[in-house]
Coordinates of C-alpha atoms in Angstrom, one line a residue:
Chain A
X1 CA 13.2 -20.2 -34.5
X2 CA 9.3 -19.8 -33.1
X3 CA 7.0 -21.0 -33.6
X4 CA 3.0 -19.7 -32.7
X5 CA -0.4 -21.4 -32.6
X6 CA -3.3 -20.8 -32.5
X7 CA -2.4 -17.4 -30.7
X8 CA -5.3 -15.4 -29.7
X9 CA -5.7 -12.3 -27.2
X10 CA -8.8 -10.3 -26.9
X11 CA -8.6 -6.7 -24.7
X12 CA -11.0 -6.3 -21.8
X13 CA -14.2 -5.2 -23.6
X14 CA -12.8 -5.6 -27.1
X15 CA -16.7 -6.8 -29.2
X16 CA -13.5 -8.6 -31.1
X17 CA -9.9 -10.1 -30.3
X18 CA -7.3 -8.4 -31.4
X19 CA -5.1 -11.4 -32.8
X20 CA -7.7 -13.9 -33.1
X21 CA -6.4 -18.2 -33.8
X22 CA -3.2 -16.9 -35.2
X23 CA -0.4 -18.9 -36.8
X24 CA 3.6 -17.8 -37.5
X25 CA 6.4 -19.3 -38.4
X26 CA 9.6 -17.2 -37.8
X27 CA 13.0 -18.8 -39.0
X28 CA 15.9 -17.7 -37.8
X29 CA 18.1 -15.0 -39.4
X30 CA 15.4 -14.0 -41.1
X31 CA 13.9 -10.3 -41.7
X32 CA 10.1 -10.3 -41.3
X33 CA 7.7 -7.6 -41.5
X34 CA 4.0 -7.1 -40.2
X35 CA 1.5 -4.8 -42.1
X36 CA -2.0 -3.8 -42.0
X37 CA -4.0 -0.6 -40.6
X38 CA -4.0 0.1 -37.1
X39 CA -5.6 -1.4 -35.0
X40 CA -4.8 -4.4 -37.2
X41 CA -3.3 -6.5 -34.9
X42 CA 0.4 -6.3 -35.6
X43 CA 1.4 -4.7 -32.9
X44 CA -0.2 -7.1 -30.1
X45 CA 1.3 -10.5 -32.2
X46 CA 4.3 -8.3 -32.0
X47 CA 5.2 -8.3 -27.8
X48 CA 3.1 -11.4 -28.0
X49 CA 5.6 -13.1 -29.9
X50 CA 8.6 -11.0 -27.6
X51 CA 6.8 -12.1 -24.4
X52 CA 5.6 -9.0 -23.2
X53 CA 2.2 -9.7 -22.8
X54 CA 0.2 -13.7 -22.0
X55 CA -2.2 -14.4 -24.9
X56 CA -5.3 -16.4 -23.4
X57 CA -4.7 -19.3 -25.4
X58 CA -2.7 -20.7 -28.0
X59 CA 1.1 -21.7 -27.4
X60 CA 4.5 -20.1 -29.0
X61 CA 7.4 -22.5 -29.3
X62 CA 11.7 -20.9 -29.4
X63 CA 13.8 -23.4 -29.8
X64 CA 10.9 -26.3 -27.5
X65 CA 10.4 -24.1 -24.6
X66 CA 7.1 -23.0 -24.7
X67 CA 7.4 -19.7 -22.9
X68 CA 3.0 -19.1 -22.7
X69 CA 3.4 -21.2 -20.5
X70 CA 7.3 -20.0 -18.7
X71 CA 7.4 -19.7 -15.0
X72 CA 7.9 -15.6 -14.2
X73 CA 12.1 -15.9 -14.1
X74 CA 11.9 -18.2 -17.2
X75 CA 10.7 -15.2 -19.6
X76 CA 12.4 -12.7 -17.6
X77 CA 15.6 -13.5 -18.9
X78 CA 13.8 -14.8 -22.2
X79 CA 13.4 -10.7 -22.6
X80 CA 17.3 -9.7 -21.3
X81 CA 19.3 -13.0 -23.2
X82 CA 17.5 -14.6 -26.4
X83 CA 15.5 -11.1 -27.5
X84 CA 15.0 -7.1 -27.3
X85 CA 12.8 -4.9 -28.1
X86 CA 12.6 -1.9 -29.7
X87 CA 9.9 0.6 -29.5
X88 CA 8.5 3.9 -32.2
X89 CA 9.8 5.8 -29.9
X90 CA 13.1 4.9 -27.9
X91 CA 12.6 5.3 -24.3
X92 CA 15.4 6.1 -23.3
X93 CA 16.3 6.9 -19.0
X94 CA 16.6 10.5 -19.6
X95 CA 19.3 10.6 -16.5
X96 CA 21.6 8.0 -17.5
X97 CA 24.3 8.0 -20.3
X98 CA 24.7 6.5 -23.7
X99 CA 26.3 4.0 -22.4
X100 CA 24.5 3.1 -19.3
X101 CA 21.4 3.2 -21.5
X102 CA 23.1 0.7 -23.2
X103 CA 24.5 -1.6 -20.5
X104 CA 20.7 -0.9 -18.8
X105 CA 19.7 -4.6 -19.1
X106 CA 23.0 -5.6 -16.8
X107 CA 22.5 -2.9 -13.8
X108 CA 19.4 -5.4 -12.7
X109 CA 22.3 -6.1 -9.4
X110 CA 24.3 -5.7 -7.9
X111 CA 26.5 -7.3 -9.2
X112 CA 29.4 -4.6 -10.7
X113 CA 29.4 -4.4 -15.2
X114 CA 32.7 -6.4 -15.6
X115 CA 35.3 -5.0 -18.4
X116 CA 34.1 -7.5 -21.0
X117 CA 30.8 -6.0 -20.6
X118 CA 31.6 -2.1 -21.1
X119 CA 33.8 -3.3 -24.1
X120 CA 31.0 -5.0 -25.8
X121 CA 28.5 -2.2 -25.1
X122 CA 31.7 0.0 -26.5
X123 CA 31.9 -1.8 -29.5
X124 CA 28.7 -2.1 -30.6
X125 CA 28.4 2.1 -30.0
X126 CA 30.9 2.5 -32.0
X127 CA 29.1 0.5 -35.0
X128 CA 26.3 2.1 -34.4
X129 CA 28.2 5.5 -34.8
X130 CA 27.8 6.9 -30.9
X131 CA 31.4 5.6 -29.8
X132 CA 32.1 9.5 -29.0
X133 CA 28.9 10.1 -27.4
X134 CA 29.3 7.5 -24.3
X135 CA 29.5 9.2 -22.4
X136 CA 25.7 12.5 -23.8
X137 CA 22.7 12.4 -22.4
X138 CA 20.0 11.6 -24.6
X139 CA 18.4 15.0 -24.6
X140 CA 22.0 16.2 -26.0
X141 CA 21.1 13.1 -28.7
X142 CA 19.4 13.5 -32.7
X143 CA 16.2 11.4 -33.0
X144 CA 17.7 8.8 -34.9
X145 CA 20.7 8.6 -32.3
X146 CA 18.0 8.0 -29.6
X147 CA 17.0 5.4 -31.9
X148 CA 20.4 4.0 -32.3
X149 CA 21.6 3.7 -28.6
X150 CA 17.7 1.6 -29.0
X151 CA 18.5 -0.5 -30.5
X152 CA 22.0 -1.2 -28.6
X153 CA 20.5 -1.3 -25.7
X154 CA 18.6 -4.1 -27.0
X155 CA 21.8 -5.8 -28.9
X156 CA 24.1 -5.3 -26.0
X157 CA 23.2 -9.0 -23.8
X158 CA 24.1 -10.7 -27.4
X159 CA 20.0 -11.8 -28.4
X160 CA 18.7 -13.6 -31.1
X161 CA 16.2 -12.2 -32.3
X162 CA 15.2 -8.6 -32.3
X163 CA 11.6 -7.7 -32.0
X164 CA 11.0 -4.4 -33.8
X165 CA 7.7 -2.5 -32.9
X166 CA 7.2 0.8 -36.2
X167 CA 11.8 1.3 -34.6
X168 CA 10.9 4.1 -38.1
X169 CA 7.2 5.4 -36.7
X170 CA 8.6 9.4 -35.3
X171 CA 11.9 9.5 -37.7
X172 CA 11.4 11.5 -41.0
X173 CA 12.6 9.4 -44.2
X174 CA 16.2 10.0 -44.4
X175 CA 17.1 9.1 -40.7
X176 CA 15.0 6.1 -40.6
X177 CA 16.1 5.2 -43.5
X178 CA 19.8 4.6 -42.2
X179 CA 17.8 3.2 -38.9
X180 CA 16.8 0.3 -41.9
X181 CA 20.1 -0.1 -43.3
X182 CA 21.6 -0.9 -40.5
X183 CA 19.1 -2.7 -39.3
X184 CA 19.0 -5.3 -42.4
X185 CA 23.4 -4.9 -41.5
X186 CA 22.5 -6.3 -37.9
X187 CA 20.3 -9.1 -40.7
X188 CA 23.1 -10.1 -42.4
X189 CA 25.2 -10.8 -40.3
X190 CA 23.1 -13.1 -38.6
X191 CA 20.1 -11.6 -36.3
X192 CA 16.6 -12.3 -37.0
X193 CA 14.6 -9.6 -37.2
X194 CA 10.2 -9.6 -36.1
X195 CA 9.5 -6.0 -37.1
X196 CA 6.0 -4.0 -37.4
X197 CA 5.5 -0.8 -39.8
X198 CA 3.3 0.4 -41.2
X199 CA 6.4 2.3 -44.2
X200 CA 5.7 -0.2 -47.5
X201 CA 8.7 0.6 -48.9
X202 CA 11.0 -0.1 -45.9
X203 CA 8.8 -3.0 -45.6
X204 CA 8.9 -4.4 -48.4
X205 CA 12.6 -4.3 -48.4
X206 CA 12.5 -7.4 -46.2
X207 CA 12.4 -10.7 -46.5
X208 CA 9.1 -11.8 -45.9
X209 CA 6.3 -9.8 -45.3
X210 CA 2.8 -11.1 -42.9
X211 CA -0.8 -8.8 -43.5
X212 CA -2.8 -8.3 -41.5
X213 CA -6.1 -7.7 -40.3
X214 CA -8.0 -7.7 -38.0
X215 CA -6.3 -10.4 -35.8
X216 CA -5.9 -13.2 -38.8
X217 CA -3.0 -12.9 -41.4
X218 CA -4.7 -12.3 -44.6
Chain B
X1 CA 31.7 1.1 -11.5
X2 CA 27.5 0.0 -12.9
X3 CA 25.3 -1.6 -10.7
X4 CA 21.4 -1.0 -9.9
X5 CA 22.7 2.1 -8.1
X6 CA 23.5 3.8 -11.1
X7 CA 19.4 3.6 -11.9
X8 CA 18.7 5.2 -8.5
X9 CA 21.8 8.4 -8.1
X10 CA 21.4 9.0 -11.7
X11 CA 17.3 10.4 -10.8
X12 CA 18.5 10.7 -7.6
X13 CA 21.4 13.4 -8.8
X14 CA 18.8 14.0 -12.3
X15 CA 15.0 15.5 -9.5
X16 CA 18.2 16.7 -7.5
X17 CA 15.2 19.4 -6.0
X18 CA 12.7 16.9 -4.8
X19 CA 15.9 14.8 -3.5
X20 CA 16.8 17.7 -1.7
X21 CA 13.6 18.4 0.1
X22 CA 13.0 14.6 0.6
X23 CA 16.2 15.5 2.0
X24 CA 15.8 18.3 3.6
X25 CA 12.1 17.3 5.5
X26 CA 13.4 12.8 7.0
X27 CA 16.8 15.3 7.9
X28 CA 14.2 18.3 10.1
X29 CA 12.0 14.8 11.2
X30 CA 15.7 13.0 12.3
X31 CA 17.5 16.3 14.0
X32 CA 14.2 17.3 16.0
X33 CA 14.2 13.6 17.1
X34 CA 17.6 13.3 18.1
X35 CA 17.5 17.3 19.7
X36 CA 14.4 15.9 21.5
X37 CA 15.3 13.1 22.9
X38 CA 19.0 13.7 23.8
X39 CA 17.7 17.6 25.1
X40 CA 15.0 15.0 28.0
X41 CA 17.1 13.0 28.6
X42 CA 19.1 16.3 29.7
X43 CA 16.5 17.9 31.6
X44 CA 15.2 14.6 33.1
X45 CA 18.6 14.1 34.5
X46 CA 19.5 17.8 35.7
X47 CA 17.1 17.4 36.7
X48 CA 16.2 14.1 38.9
X49 CA 20.0 15.9 39.9
X50 CA 18.3 18.8 41.2
X51 CA 15.2 16.8 42.8
X52 CA 17.2 14.7 44.4
X53 CA 19.0 18.3 46.0
X54 CA 15.8 19.5 47.3
X55 CA 16.3 16.5 50.3
X56 CA 15.0 12.6 50.4
X57 CA 11.6 11.4 49.3
X58 CA 11.9 8.0 51.8
X59 CA 12.6 7.9 55.2
X60 CA 13.1 5.1 56.8
X61 CA 12.6 4.2 61.2
X62 CA 12.8 1.9 64.1
X63 CA 9.4 0.0 63.5
X64 CA 8.9 1.2 67.6
X65 CA 5.7 -0.6 69.4
X66 CA 3.9 2.5 71.4
X67 CA 1.5 2.4 74.3
X68 CA -0.8 6.2 75.2
X69 CA -0.9 6.0 79.2
X70 CA -2.6 8.3 80.7
X71 CA -3.9 7.6 84.8
X72 CA -6.4 9.3 87.1
X73 CA -6.8 11.7 84.7
X74 CA -3.5 12.8 84.2
X75 CA -1.2 12.6 80.5
X76 CA 1.8 11.0 80.8
X77 CA 2.7 11.1 76.5
X78 CA 3.5 8.0 75.3
X79 CA 5.6 5.4 75.5
X80 CA 7.6 3.0 73.9
X81 CA 6.9 -1.0 74.6
X82 CA 8.9 -1.7 72.4
X83 CA 11.9 0.2 69.9
X84 CA 13.3 -1.8 66.6
X85 CA 16.7 -0.2 66.2
X86 CA 18.5 -0.8 62.9
X87 CA 21.7 -2.0 62.1
X88 CA 24.1 0.8 59.5
X89 CA 25.9 -2.8 57.9
X90 CA 23.3 -4.7 58.1
X91 CA 20.1 -2.4 56.6
X92 CA 23.1 -1.2 53.6
X93 CA 23.8 -4.6 52.9
X94 CA 20.4 -5.7 52.9
X95 CA 19.5 -2.6 50.7
X96 CA 21.8 -3.2 48.2
X97 CA 20.7 -6.7 47.4
X98 CA 16.8 -5.4 46.5
X99 CA 15.6 -4.7 42.2
X100 CA 16.2 -1.3 42.6
X101 CA 19.0 -1.3 43.5
X102 CA 20.1 1.5 41.3
X103 CA 17.2 3.9 41.0
X104 CA 18.6 4.8 44.7
X105 CA 21.3 7.8 44.5
X106 CA 21.5 8.6 48.4
X107 CA 21.3 7.1 51.2
X108 CA 22.0 8.8 54.5
X109 CA 22.3 7.4 57.4
X110 CA 21.7 9.9 60.6
X111 CA 21.8 8.9 64.5
X112 CA 20.3 11.0 67.2
X113 CA 20.5 12.1 70.3
X114 CA 21.2 15.7 73.3
X115 CA 24.9 17.1 74.5
X116 CA 25.8 19.4 76.8
X117 CA 28.2 22.3 75.5
X118 CA 28.8 25.5 77.9
X119 CA 26.1 24.1 79.4
X120 CA 23.4 24.3 77.3
X121 CA 21.4 22.0 76.2
X122 CA 22.3 20.8 72.1
X123 CA 20.1 18.6 69.8
X124 CA 23.7 16.4 68.1
X125 CA 22.4 14.7 64.2
X126 CA 25.5 12.2 63.8
X127 CA 26.1 11.5 59.8
X128 CA 28.4 10.5 57.2
X129 CA 29.7 13.7 55.2
X130 CA 30.0 12.4 52.3
X131 CA 26.8 10.7 52.0
X132 CA 24.8 14.3 53.7
X133 CA 26.3 17.0 51.3
X134 CA 25.5 15.3 48.8
X135 CA 21.6 14.5 49.8
X136 CA 22.2 18.2 51.1
X137 CA 23.2 19.6 47.7
X138 CA 20.9 23.1 48.8
X139 CA 23.6 23.7 51.9
X140 CA 25.8 26.9 51.8
X141 CA 28.0 27.5 54.3
X142 CA 30.2 30.1 56.4
X143 CA 33.5 28.8 56.6
X144 CA 33.5 25.5 54.7
X145 CA 32.6 22.1 54.8
X146 CA 33.5 19.0 56.5
X147 CA 35.8 17.1 54.5
X148 CA 34.7 13.3 54.5
X149 CA 35.4 10.7 57.7
X150 CA 37.0 13.8 59.0
X151 CA 36.0 14.9 62.9
X152 CA 34.8 18.5 62.5
X153 CA 31.3 19.7 62.8
X154 CA 28.8 21.3 61.5
X155 CA 26.4 24.3 63.5
X156 CA 23.2 25.1 61.8
X157 CA 21.8 28.3 61.9
X158 CA 19.7 29.4 65.6
X159 CA 22.3 26.1 67.0
X160 CA 24.9 28.6 67.0
X161 CA 23.4 31.5 67.7
X162 CA 21.9 30.0 70.3
X163 CA 25.2 27.9 71.7
X164 CA 27.7 31.5 70.2
X165 CA 29.4 29.5 67.7
X166 CA 31.8 30.5 64.9
X167 CA 33.6 28.4 62.3
X168 CA 37.0 28.0 63.5
X169 CA 36.5 27.8 67.2
X170 CA 36.9 24.4 69.2
X171 CA 34.5 22.7 71.4
X172 CA 34.1 20.2 74.0
X173 CA 31.5 18.0 73.5
X174 CA 31.3 14.7 75.8
X175 CA 35.1 15.6 77.0
X176 CA 36.3 15.9 74.0
X177 CA 37.3 18.6 71.5
X178 CA 36.2 19.3 67.3
X179 CA 36.5 22.1 65.1
X180 CA 33.3 23.6 64.0
X181 CA 34.5 24.1 60.7
X182 CA 31.4 26.1 59.4
X183 CA 27.6 27.1 60.5
X184 CA 25.0 26.6 57.7
X185 CA 23.1 29.1 56.0
X186 CA 19.8 29.3 57.6
X187 CA 17.2 26.3 55.5
X188 CA 14.1 26.6 56.5
X189 CA 13.7 23.1 58.5
X190 CA 14.9 21.2 61.3
X191 CA 18.4 21.7 60.3
X192 CA 18.5 24.9 61.1
X193 CA 18.3 24.0 64.6
X194 CA 21.2 21.1 65.3
X195 CA 25.3 20.0 65.7
X196 CA 25.9 17.7 62.6
X197 CA 28.7 15.4 64.3
X198 CA 30.5 12.5 62.8
X199 CA 27.7 9.4 63.0
X200 CA 30.4 7.5 65.0
X201 CA 31.2 9.7 67.5
X202 CA 27.5 10.0 68.6
X203 CA 27.7 5.9 68.5
X204 CA 29.7 6.0 70.6
X205 CA 29.0 8.5 73.0
X206 CA 25.9 6.9 73.2
X207 CA 26.7 3.4 73.6
X208 CA 25.2 2.2 70.9
X209 CA 28.0 1.6 68.6
X210 CA 26.9 0.4 64.7
X211 CA 23.6 1.6 65.2
X212 CA 21.9 4.7 64.1
X213 CA 18.3 6.6 64.1
X214 CA 16.8 6.7 61.0
X215 CA 18.1 6.6 57.3
X216 CA 17.0 9.5 54.7
X217 CA 17.1 7.9 51.1
X218 CA 16.2 10.0 48.1
X219 CA 15.5 7.6 44.5
X220 CA 15.9 8.5 41.0
X221 CA 11.7 8.1 40.3
X222 CA 12.3 7.5 36.6
X223 CA 12.3 4.6 35.5
X224 CA 9.7 3.0 38.8
X225 CA 6.7 4.0 40.5
X226 CA 7.7 5.4 43.8
X227 CA 6.0 3.1 45.6
X228 CA 7.7 0.4 43.7
X229 CA 11.0 1.5 46.1
X230 CA 8.9 1.2 48.6
X231 CA 7.7 -1.9 48.8
X232 CA 11.6 -3.9 47.7
X233 CA 11.9 -1.8 50.5
X234 CA 10.5 -2.9 53.3
X235 CA 10.7 -6.1 51.9
X236 CA 14.4 -6.0 53.0
X237 CA 13.6 -4.4 56.3
X238 CA 10.9 -6.1 57.8
X239 CA 12.1 -4.9 60.9
X240 CA 12.5 -0.7 60.4
X241 CA 9.3 1.3 58.9
X242 CA 9.9 2.7 55.3
X243 CA 8.1 5.8 54.3
X244 CA 7.8 7.4 51.1
X245 CA 7.3 11.7 51.5
X246 CA 4.9 11.4 49.0
X247 CA 4.1 14.2 47.2
X248 CA 7.9 14.8 46.9
X249 CA 7.9 12.1 44.7
X250 CA 4.8 12.2 42.7
X251 CA 5.5 15.7 41.8
X252 CA 9.9 14.2 40.9
X253 CA 7.9 11.7 37.8
X254 CA 5.0 13.9 36.9
X255 CA 7.9 16.0 35.6
X256 CA 9.9 13.4 34.4
X257 CA 7.9 12.2 32.4
X258 CA 5.9 14.4 31.2
X259 CA 8.9 15.9 29.8
X260 CA 9.6 12.3 28.0
X261 CA 6.8 11.5 26.9
X262 CA 6.3 15.2 25.3
X263 CA 9.3 14.2 23.4
X264 CA 7.7 11.2 22.8
X265 CA 4.9 12.6 21.4
X266 CA 6.5 15.1 19.2
X267 CA 9.6 13.2 17.9
X268 CA 6.6 10.5 16.1
X269 CA 4.4 13.0 15.0
X270 CA 7.7 14.4 13.3
X271 CA 8.5 11.0 11.6
X272 CA 4.9 9.5 10.7
X273 CA 4.4 12.9 9.0
X274 CA 8.6 12.2 7.1
X275 CA 7.3 8.6 6.0
X276 CA 4.2 9.5 4.5
X277 CA 5.7 12.7 2.7
X278 CA 8.2 10.1 1.4
X279 CA 5.0 7.7 0.7
X280 CA 3.7 10.2 -1.2
X281 CA 6.3 11.5 -3.6
X282 CA 7.4 7.6 -4.2
X283 CA 3.2 6.4 -5.4
X284 CA 3.5 10.4 -7.8
X285 CA 8.1 8.5 -8.9
X286 CA 6.4 5.0 -9.6
X287 CA 3.3 6.6 -11.5
X288 CA 5.6 9.5 -13.3
X289 CA 8.1 6.4 -13.6
X290 CA 5.6 4.1 -15.8
X291 CA 7.4 4.0 -19.1
X292 CA 10.7 3.3 -17.9
X293 CA 9.4 0.6 -15.4
X294 CA 8.0 -0.7 -19.3
X295 CA 11.2 -0.3 -20.4
X296 CA 13.9 -2.3 -17.2
X297 CA 10.6 -5.1 -17.5
X298 CA 11.1 -5.2 -20.7
X299 CA 14.9 -5.7 -21.2
X300 CA 14.8 -8.1 -18.5
X301 CA 14.8 -6.8 -14.5
X302 CA 12.8 -9.5 -12.7
X303 CA 10.1 -7.8 -10.5
X304 CA 12.6 -7.9 -7.7
X305 CA 15.3 -5.6 -9.7
X306 CA 12.9 -2.9 -10.1
X307 CA 11.6 -2.9 -6.2
X308 CA 15.6 -2.6 -5.9
X309 CA 15.4 0.3 -8.1
X310 CA 13.0 2.1 -5.8
X311 CA 14.3 1.1 -2.4
X312 CA 17.3 2.4 -3.1
X313 CA 16.2 5.6 -3.8
X314 CA 15.1 5.7 -0.1
X315 CA 17.7 4.0 1.5
X316 CA 19.6 7.1 -0.2
X317 CA 18.0 9.5 0.7
X318 CA 17.3 8.0 4.5
X319 CA 20.8 7.6 4.6
X320 CA 21.5 11.3 3.5
X321 CA 19.3 12.4 5.4
X322 CA 20.5 10.1 8.7
X323 CA 23.3 11.2 9.0
X324 CA 23.0 15.2 8.3
X325 CA 19.9 14.8 10.8
X326 CA 22.1 14.0 13.6
X327 CA 24.8 16.5 12.6
X328 CA 22.2 19.4 12.3
X329 CA 20.7 17.5 15.7
X330 CA 23.7 17.5 17.5
X331 CA 24.1 21.5 17.1
X332 CA 20.3 21.5 18.2
X333 CA 20.8 20.4 21.2
X334 CA 23.5 22.3 21.8
X335 CA 21.8 25.1 21.3
X336 CA 19.6 24.8 22.8
X337 CA 21.0 22.8 26.3
X338 CA 23.3 26.0 26.0
X339 CA 20.0 28.1 26.3
X340 CA 18.9 26.7 29.2
X341 CA 22.4 27.1 30.8
X342 CA 23.2 23.5 30.6
X343 CA 25.5 23.2 28.4
X344 CA 28.5 23.5 31.3
X345 CA 26.1 20.6 32.6
X346 CA 25.5 18.2 29.6
X347 CA 27.8 17.9 26.7
X348 CA 26.1 16.1 23.9
X349 CA 29.6 14.7 22.7
X350 CA 30.1 13.0 19.1
X351 CA 29.5 9.3 19.2
X352 CA 30.2 7.4 16.3
X353 CA 28.5 4.1 17.2
X354 CA 25.4 7.0 17.4
X355 CA 25.7 8.2 13.9
X356 CA 26.1 5.3 12.7
X357 CA 23.4 4.0 14.2
X358 CA 21.4 7.2 13.7
X359 CA 22.3 6.4 9.7
X360 CA 20.9 2.6 9.7
X361 CA 18.4 3.9 11.9
X362 CA 17.5 6.3 9.1
X363 CA 17.8 4.3 6.4
X364 CA 16.1 1.7 7.0
X365 CA 12.8 3.4 8.0
X366 CA 12.4 5.1 4.6
X367 CA 13.2 2.0 3.0
X368 CA 10.2 0.8 5.1
X369 CA 8.3 3.6 3.8
X370 CA 9.8 2.7 0.6
X371 CA 8.5 -0.4 0.6
X372 CA 4.9 -0.2 -1.0
X373 CA 4.9 2.5 -3.5
X374 CA 8.3 0.3 -4.6
X375 CA 6.1 -2.7 -4.7
X376 CA 3.6 -1.3 -6.6
X377 CA 6.5 -0.4 -9.7
X378 CA 7.6 -4.6 -8.8
X379 CA 3.4 -4.9 -9.9
X380 CA 4.1 -3.1 -13.0
X381 CA 4.0 -5.7 -16.0
X382 CA 5.7 -4.2 -19.1
X383 CA 2.3 -4.5 -21.1
X384 CA 0.7 -2.6 -19.0
X385 CA 3.5 -0.2 -19.2
X386 CA 3.3 -0.8 -23.0
X387 CA 0.3 0.4 -22.9
X388 CA 0.9 3.4 -21.3
X389 CA 3.6 4.2 -24.3

């Protein structure tokens, strides 16, 4: 589904590349975990795969398209429609309601969000057990609820692949476990997931684990 | 209804204090500009009207060729060799055709002659009542001013005293009877020493129908230099002498231009200050919301969409400030005009078109001011924002 070939990324001033000639193949419907110590390059790799950062060299093929050489518009389209990203922090817009936050990917133009999309957002919120909190502000939710809203926002456009960067990193174990259960449910429904995590228990619950060290797969 | 404006509206509501402050500054700027513009225009118009009431500022006389003659030590004085008389209809037609005709407020033709009244010599000045009373708005009268088109006459204060005249009296001039409708209160000018009589009567008495002795002209000088009007009149009336009463004209122009330039300068300073504050505020907002921009970009917002989020916030603030600025400006204008005792003459009425224009201009100004910060926001790469995450 997603194939990275010879990816190299070096940050200015760094003595070695964050990601060094890395190859990775993500299969459709799999739950892949990327683990490694801090600074091993796992988050950089995830951001490159999610089209948030351009690598210095190499290519990433998604449905036959090399997203590294794709136009700005095409990359925006990918991020908006095919890829979904969840971060360690939820980064919800505090002045929008839960429903508005979930609909954020649709709020990028003058066109008003129509009923089918509203219904879709409400369905996802129901699935996240947040149906009754659609009018709440993010500040009124618990950490786990906020992360579930962030996942709902990521998935509202029907993405086929979810990139999760330490999605349980800022949550306690119980809340983190509930988020992991949710991710497994989504994966069972066919969503491809690539997750970066420090938690070996959560990593081991996925289909495949990739270990990174010094920018390479070890 | 949810679209890109939901984000702007949400942020504006959440940061209502900041929004209110920005809108207040913009409102003050717009209100001051609006009020200064209106007041300066009212005052300028009023000044023009008042200055016109001080009399003419251009004189049109027949071109004369004179010769100073003396013989055997005896001075015979200036002798007119050739005179080019002014034909009233032709002159008015020529004046109507000049480019700056709109700046000519009043044209008052006159014909001067002498007559005997009750055995005493008196100077008669033939005038067109309507034009003359418009030019000499400062005249005050004992009795009444003659009606436009009537055959009544008016006496200057000194002339009336010398001839023993009183309002209502009937005078015999050149075999015809005229009623004296009023006596002018002293003006301190030549007007005190003459009798004013309808122009056609004097033309009949002198046997020069259609002719006049000279014309006094009051020109509005806020829109152009008096010299331009004089030059155009001179070109239109080559057989006449056209002279500007320079001192009056210059002082009129100076006063009007000074008031308008002052208002323009103050308005410009206020507008630039309001725009600078909006730019600073938006720049700090962009820095503060870097993570938000990163998230928007991460969920597929294009650079144009991010740009629109910030510009639409400014447009909203500008439009609101435009509406409140108009209302405040109207109130301010009315208050100042009242304090200047001009409220009765100038009525700053509500104009829907003016309100729309101000809202549009304010929104555009705010939008343009926000363009640079919004452009900076649109340049944020998701990766850069993520580093700050």
